PDB file of C-alpha atoms in Angstrom:
ATOM      1  CA  UNK W   1       0.000   0.000   0.000  1.00  0.00           C
ATOM      2  CA  UNK W   2       2.750   2.469   0.968  1.00  0.00           C
ATOM      3  CA  UNK W   3       4.641   1.620  -2.225  1.00  0.00           C
ATOM      4  CA  UNK W   4       1.541   2.299  -4.322  1.00  0.00           C
ATOM      5  CA  UNK W   5       1.068   5.705  -2.632  1.00  0.00           C
ATOM      6  CA  UNK W   6       4.741   6.574  -3.221  1.00  0.00           C
ATOM      7  CA  UNK W   7       4.414   5.637  -6.895  1.00  0.00           C
ATOM      8  CA  UNK W   8       1.261   7.724  -7.239  1.00  0.00           C
ATOM      9  CA  UNK W   9       2.939  10.700  -5.521  1.00  0.00           C
ATOM     10  CA  UNK W  10       5.972  10.326  -7.775  1.00  0.00           C
ATOM     11  CA  UNK W  11       3.765  10.153 -10.870  1.00  0.00           C
ATOM     12  CA  UNK W  12       1.858  13.255  -9.772  1.00  0.00           C
ATOM     13  CA  UNK W  13       5.101  15.130  -9.093  1.00  0.00           C
ATOM     14  CA  UNK W  14       6.392  14.123 -12.519  1.00  0.00           C
ATOM     15  CA  UNK W  15       3.176  15.332 -14.180  1.00  0.00           C
ATOM     16  CA  UNK W  16       3.400  18.674 -12.371  1.00  0.00           C
ATOM     17  CA  UNK W  17       7.047  18.995 -13.443  1.00  0.00           C
ATOM     18  CA  UNK W  18       6.108  18.348 -17.074  1.00  0.00           C
ATOM     19  CA  UNK W  19       3.319  20.917 -16.987  1.00  0.00           C
ATOM     20  CA  UNK W  20       5.591  23.466 -15.340  1.00  0.00           C
ATOM     21  CA  UNK W  21       8.296  22.819 -17.914  1.00  0.00           C
ATOM     22  CA  UNK W  22       5.765  23.284 -20.713  1.00  0.00           C
ATOM     23  CA  UNK W  23       4.630  26.627 -19.301  1.00  0.00           C
ATOM     24  CA  UNK W  24       8.243  27.726 -18.859  1.00  0.00           C
ATOM     25  CA  UNK W  25       9.027  26.738 -22.442  1.00  0.00           C
ATOM     26  CA  UNK W  26       6.343  29.137 -23.660  1.00  0.00           C
ATOM     27  CA  UNK W  27       8.347  31.968 -22.085  1.00  0.00           C
ATOM     28  CA  UNK W  28      11.725  30.443 -22.825  1.00  0.00           C
ATOM     29  CA  UNK W  29      14.292  32.619 -24.583  1.00  0.00           C
ATOM     30  CA  UNK W  30      14.637  29.805 -27.120  1.00  0.00           C
ATOM     31  CA  UNK W  31      10.936  29.230 -27.785  1.00  0.00           C
ATOM     32  CA  UNK W  32      10.246  29.981 -31.456  1.00  0.00           C
ATOM     33  CA  UNK W  33       8.341  33.173 -32.165  1.00  0.00           C
ATOM     34  CA  UNK W  34       5.075  32.863 -34.120  1.00  0.00           C
ATOM     35  CA  UNK W  35       5.550  33.240 -37.879  1.00  0.00           C
ATOM     36  CA  UNK W  36       2.936  36.009 -38.210  1.00  0.00           C
ATOM     37  CA  UNK W  37       4.684  37.994 -35.476  1.00  0.00           C
ATOM     38  CA  UNK W  38       8.111  37.610 -37.059  1.00  0.00           C
ATOM     39  CA  UNK W  39       6.739  38.447 -40.515  1.00  0.00           C
ATOM     40  CA  UNK W  40       4.786  41.542 -39.468  1.00  0.00           C
ATOM     41  CA  UNK W  41       6.858  43.032 -36.666  1.00  0.00           C
ATOM     42  CA  UNK W  42      10.200  41.603 -37.732  1.00  0.00           C
ATOM     43  CA  UNK W  43       9.939  43.254 -41.139  1.00  0.00           C
ATOM     44  CA  UNK W  44      10.915  46.607 -39.563  1.00  0.00           C
ATOM     45  CA  UNK W  45      12.814  45.653 -36.404  1.00  0.00           C
ATOM     46  CA  UNK W  46      13.720  42.616 -34.332  1.00  0.00           C
ATOM     47  CA  UNK W  47      10.533  40.810 -33.347  1.00  0.00           C
ATOM     48  CA  UNK W  48      10.999  41.338 -29.623  1.00  0.00           C
ATOM     49  CA  UNK W  49      10.055  38.359 -27.441  1.00  0.00           C
ATOM     50  CA  UNK W  50       6.832  38.888 -25.519  1.00  0.00           C
ATOM     51  CA  UNK W  51       8.674  38.631 -22.206  1.00  0.00           C
ATOM     52  CA  UNK W  52      10.162  42.091 -22.781  1.00  0.00           C
ATOM     53  CA  UNK W  53       6.972  43.950 -21.792  1.00  0.00           C
ATOM     54  CA  UNK W  54       3.987  43.215 -19.591  1.00  0.00           C
ATOM     55  CA  UNK W  55       0.494  42.548 -21.001  1.00  0.00           C
ATOM     56  CA  UNK W  56      -0.853  46.115 -20.514  1.00  0.00           C
ATOM     57  CA  UNK W  57       2.172  47.509 -22.343  1.00  0.00           C
ATOM     58  CA  UNK W  58       1.805  45.085 -25.266  1.00  0.00           C
ATOM     59  CA  UNK W  59      -1.891  45.912 -25.405  1.00  0.00           C
ATOM     60  CA  UNK W  60      -1.027  49.621 -25.634  1.00  0.00           C
ATOM     61  CA  UNK W  61       1.548  48.949 -28.363  1.00  0.00           C
ATOM     62  CA  UNK W  62      -0.969  46.909 -30.378  1.00  0.00           C
ATOM     63  CA  UNK W  63      -3.657  49.512 -29.773  1.00  0.00           C
ATOM     64  CA  UNK W  64      -1.517  52.198 -31.387  1.00  0.00           C
ATOM     65  CA  UNK W  65      -0.165  50.442 -34.474  1.00  0.00           C
ATOM     66  CA  UNK W  66      -1.564  53.084 -36.804  1.00  0.00           C
ATOM     67  CA  UNK W  67       0.892  55.524 -35.194  1.00  0.00           C
ATOM     68  CA  UNK W  68       3.670  53.131 -34.137  1.00  0.00           C
ATOM     69  CA  UNK W  69       6.647  55.400 -33.430  1.00  0.00           C
ATOM     70  CA  UNK W  70       5.874  57.606 -36.411  1.00  0.00           C
ATOM     71  CA  UNK W  71       4.953  54.788 -38.788  1.00  0.00           C
ATOM     72  CA  UNK W  72       1.614  53.249 -39.733  1.00  0.00           C
ATOM     73  CA  UNK W  73       2.172  49.623 -38.768  1.00  0.00           C
ATOM     74  CA  UNK W  74      -1.496  48.629 -38.965  1.00  0.00           C
ATOM     75  CA  UNK W  75      -2.236  44.950 -39.417  1.00  0.00           C
ATOM     76  CA  UNK W  76      -5.517  43.404 -40.518  1.00  0.00           C
ATOM     77  CA  UNK W  77      -7.526  41.902 -37.622  1.00  0.00           C
ATOM     78  CA  UNK W  78      -7.147  38.294 -38.823  1.00  0.00           C
ATOM     79  CA  UNK W  79      -3.341  38.607 -38.868  1.00  0.00           C
ATOM     80  CA  UNK W  80      -3.258  40.576 -35.627  1.00  0.00           C
ATOM     81  CA  UNK W  81      -5.152  38.025 -33.520  1.00  0.00           C
ATOM     82  CA  UNK W  82      -2.358  35.392 -33.242  1.00  0.00           C
ATOM     83  CA  UNK W  83       0.138  38.186 -32.593  1.00  0.00           C
ATOM     84  CA  UNK W  84      -2.055  39.571 -29.818  1.00  0.00           C
ATOM     85  CA  UNK W  85      -2.503  36.078 -28.342  1.00  0.00           C
ATOM     86  CA  UNK W  86       1.243  35.403 -28.395  1.00  0.00           C
ATOM     87  CA  UNK W  87       2.112  38.706 -26.720  1.00  0.00           C
ATOM     88  CA  UNK W  88      -0.583  38.257 -24.069  1.00  0.00           C
ATOM     89  CA  UNK W  89       0.510  34.700 -23.253  1.00  0.00           C
ATOM     90  CA  UNK W  90       4.239  35.411 -23.165  1.00  0.00           C
ATOM     91  CA  UNK W  91       4.236  38.865 -21.526  1.00  0.00           C
ATOM     92  CA  UNK W  92       6.280  39.594 -18.428  1.00  0.00           C
ATOM     93  CA  UNK W  93       4.497  38.914 -15.183  1.00  0.00           C
ATOM     94  CA  UNK W  94       6.267  41.864 -13.505  1.00  0.00           C
ATOM     95  CA  UNK W  95       4.928  45.305 -14.452  1.00  0.00           C
ATOM     96  CA  UNK W  96       6.900  47.366 -16.957  1.00  0.00           C
ATOM     97  CA  UNK W  97       4.835  50.497 -16.477  1.00  0.00           C
ATOM     98  CA  UNK W  98       6.379  53.952 -16.488  1.00  0.00           C
ATOM     99  CA  UNK W  99       7.006  55.831 -13.262  1.00  0.00           C
ATOM    100  CA  UNK W 100       3.619  57.524 -13.782  1.00  0.00           C
ATOM    101  CA  UNK W 101       1.917  54.111 -13.981  1.00  0.00           C
ATOM    102  CA  UNK W 102       1.180  54.256 -17.719  1.00  0.00           C
ATOM    103  CA  UNK W 103       2.047  51.217 -19.846  1.00  0.00           C
ATOM    104  CA  UNK W 104       5.589  51.293 -21.224  1.00  0.00           C
ATOM    105  CA  UNK W 105       5.682  51.567 -24.984  1.00  0.00           C
ATOM    106  CA  UNK W 106       9.466  51.428 -25.241  1.00  0.00           C
ATOM    107  CA  UNK W 107      11.357  48.394 -24.012  1.00  0.00           C
ATOM    108  CA  UNK W 108      14.482  50.531 -23.629  1.00  0.00           C
ATOM    109  CA  UNK W 109      12.770  52.710 -21.025  1.00  0.00           C
ATOM    110  CA  UNK W 110      11.812  49.880 -18.681  1.00  0.00           C
ATOM    111  CA  UNK W 111      13.552  49.498 -15.352  1.00  0.00           C
ATOM    112  CA  UNK W 112      14.677  45.937 -16.104  1.00  0.00           C
ATOM    113  CA  UNK W 113      16.174  46.972 -19.489  1.00  0.00           C
ATOM    114  CA  UNK W 114      18.190  49.745 -17.835  1.00  0.00           C
ATOM    115  CA  UNK W 115      19.306  47.308 -15.132  1.00  0.00           C
ATOM    116  CA  UNK W 116      20.343  44.660 -17.663  1.00  0.00           C
ATOM    117  CA  UNK W 117      22.305  47.227 -19.678  1.00  0.00           C
ATOM    118  CA  UNK W 118      23.887  49.202 -16.841  1.00  0.00           C
ATOM    119  CA  UNK W 119      27.296  47.726 -17.708  1.00  0.00           C
ATOM    120  CA  UNK W 120      27.197  49.008 -21.296  1.00  0.00           C
ATOM    121  CA  UNK W 121      29.692  51.848 -21.514  1.00  0.00           C
ATOM    122  CA  UNK W 122      27.839  55.162 -21.898  1.00  0.00           C
ATOM    123  CA  UNK W 123      30.262  56.135 -24.681  1.00  0.00           C
ATOM    124  CA  UNK W 124      28.754  53.405 -26.890  1.00  0.00           C
ATOM    125  CA  UNK W 125      25.335  55.010 -26.880  1.00  0.00           C
ATOM    126  CA  UNK W 126      26.661  58.586 -26.774  1.00  0.00           C
ATOM    127  CA  UNK W 127      28.680  58.204 -29.991  1.00  0.00           C
ATOM    128  CA  UNK W 128      26.689  59.860 -32.824  1.00  0.00           C
ATOM    129  CA  UNK W 129      27.493  56.878 -35.061  1.00  0.00           C
ATOM    130  CA  UNK W 130      26.617  54.300 -32.414  1.00  0.00           C
ATOM    131  CA  UNK W 131      23.728  51.905 -32.639  1.00  0.00           C
ATOM    132  CA  UNK W 132      20.567  52.781 -30.750  1.00  0.00           C
ATOM    133  CA  UNK W 133      19.650  50.881 -27.576  1.00  0.00           C
ATOM    134  CA  UNK W 134      16.574  49.585 -29.437  1.00  0.00           C
ATOM    135  CA  UNK W 135      18.777  47.899 -32.054  1.00  0.00           C
ATOM    136  CA  UNK W 136      19.197  44.704 -30.057  1.00  0.00           C
ATOM    137  CA  UNK W 137      20.766  42.762 -32.930  1.00  0.00           C
ATOM    138  CA  UNK W 138      23.737  45.136 -33.018  1.00  0.00           C
ATOM    139  CA  UNK W 139      25.052  43.531 -29.828  1.00  0.00           C
ATOM    140  CA  UNK W 140      22.908  40.427 -29.339  1.00  0.00           C
ATOM    141  CA  UNK W 141      23.858  38.447 -32.435  1.00  0.00           C
ATOM    142  CA  UNK W 142      21.043  35.907 -31.917  1.00  0.00           C
ATOM    143  CA  UNK W 143      18.296  38.465 -31.210  1.00  0.00           C
ATOM    144  CA  UNK W 144      16.470  37.616 -34.437  1.00  0.00           C
ATOM    145  CA  UNK W 145      16.032  34.075 -33.081  1.00  0.00           C
ATOM    146  CA  UNK W 146      14.742  35.422 -29.757  1.00  0.00           C
ATOM    147  CA  UNK W 147      17.938  34.713 -27.811  1.00  0.00           C
ATOM    148  CA  UNK W 148      19.538  37.478 -25.808  1.00  0.00           C
ATOM    149  CA  UNK W 149      22.097  35.269 -24.116  1.00  0.00           C
ATOM    150  CA  UNK W 150      25.324  36.901 -23.079  1.00  0.00           C
ATOM    151  CA  UNK W 151      27.084  34.076 -24.936  1.00  0.00           C
ATOM    152  CA  UNK W 152      26.089  35.668 -28.240  1.00  0.00           C
ATOM    153  CA  UNK W 153      26.854  39.193 -27.074  1.00  0.00           C
ATOM    154  CA  UNK W 154      29.346  41.359 -28.932  1.00  0.00           C
ATOM    155  CA  UNK W 155      29.591  45.050 -28.129  1.00  0.00           C
ATOM    156  CA  UNK W 156      30.354  47.201 -31.153  1.00  0.00           C
ATOM    157  CA  UNK W 157      33.629  49.071 -31.132  1.00  0.00           C
ATOM    158  CA  UNK W 158      33.638  52.871 -30.991  1.00  0.00           C
ATOM    159  CA  UNK W 159      32.225  54.338 -34.174  1.00  0.00           C
ATOM    160  CA  UNK W 160      30.913  50.960 -35.367  1.00  0.00           C
ATOM    161  CA  UNK W 161      27.300  51.772 -36.068  1.00  0.00           C
ATOM    162  CA  UNK W 162      24.818  51.115 -38.772  1.00  0.00           C
TER     163      UNK W 162
END
């Protein structure tokens, strides 16, 4: 009887571990990005992984596509739905709101982005020929695949911009 209970407990623990791993994979840096998202958003910039903003911020970004940082990035509703679903399901659980409480529209202005990039020499971003902080692929060589690992990091040299 005790052996049967131990086996059942072990099986339940294994099932919970599998479910947890599946949920973590959805937010994994290596989880593939949806094709519609890469095609639509990635045609102008790196298709940023959903984990870079919280759900209210992504909702605000999607809600303003007709005036997306000075460009009309409107998408038809049928194409937008899987993009919206992906961003909602993979969004950060920690808020990325601005200091005033409004949703963040710029990843580079979030507290966690500034924290993650506090070691980047200021001269890199101050150089008039330098890449912009929003150009992730300039330093993160695997950004297009959704990986921002420090293993693929290469800081540009002074004056090396786009």
